GROMACS .gro file of N, CA and C in nm:
model
  270
    1MET      N    1  -5.297  -8.828   4.494
    1MET     CA    2  -5.230  -8.924   4.416
    1MET      C    3  -5.251  -8.909   4.272
    2GLU      N    4  -5.148  -8.932   4.197
    2GLU     CA    5  -5.160  -8.918   4.052
    2GLU      C    6  -5.088  -9.045   3.989
    3PHE      N    7  -5.153  -9.091   3.891
    3PHE     CA    8  -5.103  -9.212   3.808
    3PHE      C    9  -5.101  -9.165   3.661
    4SER      N   10  -4.980  -9.162   3.605
    4SER     CA   11  -4.971  -9.125   3.459
    4SER      C   12  -4.862  -9.199   3.397
    5SER      N   13  -4.851  -9.178   3.265
    5SER     CA   14  -4.752  -9.239   3.185
    5SER      C   15  -4.630  -9.143   3.147
    6ASN      N   16  -4.513  -9.200   3.140
    6ASN     CA   17  -4.405  -9.114   3.092
    6ASN      C   18  -4.360  -9.174   2.955
    7SER      N   19  -4.451  -9.251   2.884
    7SER     CA   20  -4.431  -9.296   2.752
    7SER      C   21  -4.512  -9.225   2.649
    8PRO      N   22  -4.468  -9.206   2.534
    8PRO     CA   23  -4.546  -9.155   2.425
    8PRO      C   24  -4.662  -9.250   2.390
    9GLY      N   25  -4.783  -9.200   2.352
    9GLY     CA   26  -4.883  -9.282   2.315
    9GLY      C   27  -4.980  -9.313   2.419
   10CYS      N   28  -4.959  -9.264   2.536
   10CYS     CA   29  -5.057  -9.280   2.647
   10CYS      C   30  -5.044  -9.153   2.725
   11THR      N   31  -5.146  -9.062   2.707
   11THR     CA   32  -5.145  -8.926   2.773
   11THR      C   33  -5.242  -8.921   2.882
   12ARG      N   34  -5.314  -9.025   2.921
   12ARG     CA   35  -5.422  -9.017   3.020
   12ARG      C   36  -5.351  -9.005   3.153
   13VAL      N   37  -5.410  -8.922   3.237
   13VAL     CA   38  -5.369  -8.904   3.374
   13VAL      C   39  -5.485  -8.921   3.468
   14ILE      N   40  -5.466  -9.004   3.576
   14ILE     CA   41  -5.566  -9.022   3.672
   14ILE      C   42  -5.517  -8.958   3.800
   15LYS      N   43  -5.593  -8.873   3.851
   15LYS     CA   44  -5.566  -8.790   3.975
   15LYS      C   45  -5.682  -8.801   4.071
   16CYS      N   46  -5.641  -8.814   4.196
   16CYS     CA   47  -5.733  -8.797   4.306
   16CYS      C   48  -5.675  -8.718   4.420
   17THR      N   49  -5.733  -8.609   4.453
   17THR     CA   50  -5.675  -8.517   4.559
   17THR      C   51  -5.767  -8.525   4.680
   18ALA      N   52  -5.870  -8.606   4.683
   18ALA     CA   53  -5.960  -8.606   4.801
   18ALA      C   54  -5.896  -8.675   4.922
   19ASP      N   55  -5.947  -8.637   5.037
   19ASP     CA   56  -5.909  -8.701   5.158
   19ASP      C   57  -6.000  -8.822   5.187
   20ILE      N   58  -5.978  -8.934   5.109
   20ILE     CA   59  -6.061  -9.051   5.121
   20ILE      C   60  -6.061  -9.106   5.261
   21VAL      N   61  -5.947  -9.119   5.322
   21VAL     CA   62  -5.935  -9.176   5.457
   21VAL      C   63  -6.009  -9.085   5.556
   22GLY      N   64  -5.990  -8.962   5.547
   22GLY     CA   65  -6.053  -8.867   5.638
   22GLY      C   66  -6.204  -8.861   5.622
   23GLN      N   67  -6.254  -8.881   5.501
   23GLN     CA   68  -6.405  -8.876   5.477
   23GLN      C   69  -6.465  -9.006   5.464
   24CYS      N   70  -6.394  -9.116   5.488
   24CYS     CA   71  -6.437  -9.246   5.466
   24CYS      C   72  -6.572  -9.274   5.545
   25PRO      N   73  -6.674  -9.335   5.480
   25PRO     CA   74  -6.794  -9.378   5.560
   25PRO      C   75  -6.763  -9.477   5.660
   26ASN      N   76  -6.824  -9.466   5.773
   26ASN     CA   77  -6.796  -9.555   5.894
   26ASN      C   78  -6.798  -9.697   5.851
   27GLU      N   79  -6.886  -9.742   5.763
   27GLU     CA   80  -6.892  -9.877   5.724
   27GLU      C   81  -6.781  -9.937   5.655
   28LEU      N   82  -6.693  -9.840   5.597
   28LEU     CA   83  -6.581  -9.880   5.511
   28LEU      C   84  -6.442  -9.859   5.582
   29LYS      N   85  -6.453  -9.797   5.708
   29LYS     CA   86  -6.324  -9.770   5.774
   29LYS      C   87  -6.256  -9.898   5.827
   30VAL      N   88  -6.125  -9.898   5.798
   30VAL     CA   89  -6.037 -10.011   5.846
   30VAL      C   90  -5.916  -9.936   5.910
   31PRO      N   91  -5.848 -10.003   6.000
   31PRO     CA   92  -5.731  -9.941   6.069
   31PRO      C   93  -5.641  -9.873   5.958
   32GLY      N   94  -5.626  -9.749   5.966
   32GLY     CA   95  -5.536  -9.681   5.883
   32GLY      C   96  -5.583  -9.647   5.739
   33GLY      N   97  -5.710  -9.679   5.709
   33GLY     CA   98  -5.753  -9.654   5.581
   33GLY      C   99  -5.900  -9.667   5.558
   34CYS      N  100  -5.934  -9.677   5.432
   34CYS     CA  101  -6.073  -9.687   5.386
   34CYS      C  102  -6.085  -9.800   5.281
   35ASN      N  103  -6.158  -9.899   5.305
   35ASN     CA  104  -6.168 -10.012   5.217
   35ASN      C  105  -6.279  -9.993   5.123
   36GLY      N  106  -6.291 -10.073   5.017
   36GLY     CA  107  -6.395 -10.076   4.925
   36GLY      C  108  -6.520 -10.155   4.977
   37PRO      N  109  -6.635 -10.135   4.923
   37PRO     CA  110  -6.754 -10.202   4.970
   37PRO      C  111  -6.746 -10.358   4.937
   38CYS      N  112  -6.687 -10.403   4.831
   38CYS     CA  113  -6.684 -10.544   4.795
   38CYS      C  114  -6.617 -10.620   4.905
   39PRO      N  115  -6.496 -10.585   4.934
   39PRO     CA  116  -6.426 -10.674   5.048
   39PRO      C  117  -6.491 -10.660   5.184
   40MET      N  118  -6.563 -10.542   5.203
   40MET     CA  119  -6.629 -10.524   5.336
   40MET      C  120  -6.757 -10.601   5.350
   41PHE      N  121  -6.833 -10.609   5.244
   41PHE     CA  122  -6.972 -10.665   5.260
   41PHE      C  123  -6.988 -10.802   5.181
   42ASN      N  124  -6.902 -10.816   5.074
   42ASN     CA  125  -6.899 -10.943   4.995
   42ASN      C  126  -7.039 -10.974   4.945
   43THR      N  127  -7.107 -10.885   4.888
   43THR     CA  128  -7.243 -10.901   4.830
   43THR      C  129  -7.241 -10.882   4.677
   44GLU      N  130  -7.332 -10.938   4.617
   44GLU     CA  131  -7.345 -10.916   4.468
   44GLU      C  132  -7.362 -10.769   4.438
   45GLU      N  133  -7.443 -10.699   4.520
   45GLU     CA  134  -7.473 -10.557   4.497
   45GLU      C  135  -7.332 -10.481   4.495
   46HIS      N  136  -7.242 -10.514   4.577
   46HIS     CA  137  -7.128 -10.440   4.591
   46HIS      C  138  -6.999 -10.496   4.508
   47CYS      N  139  -7.012 -10.633   4.484
   47CYS     CA  140  -6.903 -10.690   4.412
   47CYS      C  141  -6.929 -10.707   4.257
   48CYS      N  142  -7.053 -10.717   4.224
   48CYS     CA  143  -7.093 -10.731   4.083
   48CYS      C  144  -7.032 -10.841   4.012
   49ASN      N  145  -7.027 -10.961   4.070
   49ASN     CA  146  -6.965 -11.073   4.006
   49ASN      C  147  -7.040 -11.117   3.881
   50SER      N  148  -7.170 -11.099   3.881
   50SER     CA  149  -7.247 -11.137   3.759
   50SER      C  150  -7.231 -11.045   3.644
   51GLY      N  151  -7.188 -10.918   3.674
   51GLY     CA  152  -7.177 -10.821   3.575
   51GLY      C  153  -7.308 -10.744   3.549
   52ASN      N  154  -7.408 -10.778   3.632
   52ASN     CA  155  -7.535 -10.704   3.626
   52ASN      C  156  -7.562 -10.618   3.748
   53CYS      N  157  -7.505 -10.503   3.753
   53CYS     CA  158  -7.509 -10.423   3.867
   53CYS      C  159  -7.512 -10.270   3.832
   54GLY      N  160  -7.532 -10.186   3.921
   54GLY     CA  161  -7.532 -10.045   3.903
   54GLY      C  162  -7.450  -9.984   4.020
   55PRO      N  163  -7.445  -9.854   4.018
   55PRO     CA  164  -7.369  -9.779   4.119
   55PRO      C  165  -7.443  -9.795   4.256
   56THR      N  166  -7.373  -9.783   4.362
   56THR     CA  167  -7.422  -9.788   4.492
   56THR      C  168  -7.389  -9.656   4.562
   57ASN      N  169  -7.440  -9.631   4.678
   57ASN     CA  170  -7.401  -9.507   4.746
   57ASN      C  171  -7.248  -9.509   4.777
   58PHE      N  172  -7.193  -9.628   4.800
   58PHE     CA  173  -7.054  -9.636   4.829
   58PHE      C  174  -6.966  -9.608   4.703
   59SER      N  175  -7.004  -9.665   4.586
   59SER     CA  176  -6.925  -9.632   4.465
   59SER      C  177  -6.945  -9.491   4.427
   60ARG      N  178  -7.063  -9.427   4.460
   60ARG     CA  179  -7.077  -9.279   4.434
   60ARG      C  180  -6.989  -9.202   4.528
   61PHE      N  181  -6.966  -9.245   4.651
   61PHE     CA  182  -6.882  -9.172   4.741
   61PHE      C  183  -6.737  -9.165   4.682
   62PHE      N  184  -6.690  -9.280   4.624
   62PHE     CA  185  -6.552  -9.270   4.566
   62PHE      C  186  -6.555  -9.188   4.434
   63LYS      N  187  -6.658  -9.201   4.351
   63LYS     CA  188  -6.661  -9.135   4.227
   63LYS      C  189  -6.680  -8.989   4.241
   64GLU      N  190  -6.756  -8.943   4.332
   64GLU     CA  191  -6.778  -8.802   4.361
   64GLU      C  192  -6.641  -8.741   4.401
   65ARG      N  193  -6.551  -8.804   4.476
   65ARG     CA  194  -6.433  -8.744   4.526
   65ARG      C  195  -6.319  -8.771   4.428
   66CYS      N  196  -6.325  -8.869   4.349
   66CYS     CA  197  -6.219  -8.903   4.254
   66CYS      C  198  -6.279  -8.940   4.121
   67PRO      N  199  -6.323  -8.850   4.045
   67PRO     CA  200  -6.401  -8.878   3.917
   67PRO      C  201  -6.323  -8.951   3.811
   68ASP      N  202  -6.185  -8.952   3.814
   68ASP     CA  203  -6.110  -9.031   3.722
   68ASP      C  204  -6.101  -9.175   3.759
   69ALA      N  205  -6.128  -9.211   3.881
   69ALA     CA  206  -6.119  -9.351   3.930
   69ALA      C  207  -6.229  -9.441   3.885
   70TYR      N  208  -6.194  -9.563   3.866
   70TYR     CA  209  -6.292  -9.670   3.831
   70TYR      C  210  -6.357  -9.711   3.955
   71SER      N  211  -6.485  -9.690   3.981
   71SER     CA  212  -6.535  -9.716   4.114
   71SER      C  213  -6.628  -9.835   4.125
   72TYR      N  214  -6.667  -9.901   4.023
   72TYR     CA  215  -6.742 -10.030   4.028
   72TYR      C  216  -6.741 -10.093   3.891
   73PRO      N  217  -6.768 -10.224   3.882
   73PRO     CA  218  -6.743 -10.294   3.750
   73PRO      C  219  -6.803 -10.240   3.629
   74LYS      N  220  -6.919 -10.164   3.644
   74LYS     CA  221  -6.978 -10.106   3.515
   74LYS      C  222  -6.975  -9.959   3.517
   75ASP      N  223  -6.868  -9.905   3.577
   75ASP     CA  224  -6.846  -9.757   3.579
   75ASP      C  225  -6.842  -9.696   3.442
   76ASP      N  226  -6.851  -9.567   3.433
   76ASP     CA  227  -6.865  -9.498   3.304
   76ASP      C  228  -6.738  -9.527   3.223
   77PRO      N  229  -6.746  -9.520   3.094
   77PRO     CA  230  -6.634  -9.555   3.008
   77PRO      C  231  -6.511  -9.454   3.018
   78THR      N  232  -6.530  -9.340   3.074
   78THR     CA  233  -6.419  -9.253   3.089
   78THR      C  234  -6.317  -9.299   3.196
   79SER      N  235  -6.358  -9.392   3.272
   79SER     CA  236  -6.268  -9.441   3.380
   79SER      C  237  -6.198  -9.568   3.336
   80LEU      N  238  -6.221  -9.627   3.225
   80LEU     CA  239  -6.155  -9.740   3.189
   80LEU      C  240  -6.085  -9.718   3.051
   81PHE      N  241  -5.954  -9.744   3.051
   81PHE     CA  242  -5.880  -9.728   2.935
   81PHE      C  243  -5.756  -9.810   2.934
   82THR      N  244  -5.684  -9.836   2.831
   82THR     CA  245  -5.561  -9.908   2.830
   82THR      C  246  -5.451  -9.823   2.758
   83CYS      N  247  -5.337  -9.852   2.807
   83CYS     CA  248  -5.219  -9.786   2.736
   83CYS      C  249  -5.143  -9.901   2.658
   84PRO      N  250  -5.070  -9.863   2.555
   84PRO     CA  251  -4.995  -9.963   2.482
   84PRO      C  252  -4.899 -10.043   2.564
   85THR      N  253  -4.880 -10.163   2.522
   85THR     CA  254  -4.782 -10.262   2.587
   85THR      C  255  -4.646 -10.193   2.590
   86GLY      N  256  -4.583 -10.199   2.701
   86GLY     CA  257  -4.447 -10.138   2.716
   86GLY      C  258  -4.456  -9.992   2.775
   87THR      N  259  -4.573  -9.953   2.802
   87THR     CA  260  -4.586  -9.825   2.866
   87THR      C  261  -4.521  -9.810   3.003
   88ASN      N  262  -4.449  -9.703   3.032
   88ASN     CA  263  -4.392  -9.687   3.155
   88ASN      C  264  -4.476  -9.585   3.239
   89TYR      N  265  -4.495  -9.611   3.363
   89TYR     CA  266  -4.581  -9.529   3.446
   89TYR      C  267  -4.508  -9.457   3.558
   90LYS      N  268  -4.563  -9.355   3.601
   90LYS     CA  269  -4.503  -9.273   3.717
   90LYS      C  270  -4.614  -9.233   3.806
   0.00000   0.00000   0.00000
């Protein structure tokens, strides 16, 4: 999967070529896919509703396979960015 802009002023590309569904941890498997830990467990550790959390083994699973992706609420700053209003995406 690749997510990028076809507008000037936003050159960031997010790409993930991993087989997330095929490598999904058993605890996160859902019919036809792989869910995130927050919807599966609904715990503060995995949802980070208070904003006071760190990475978990599950967020590391996604980050190791898709380093561009934002994997938990306080993920590294390289995964969070914005493009100008009016940007078109492909």
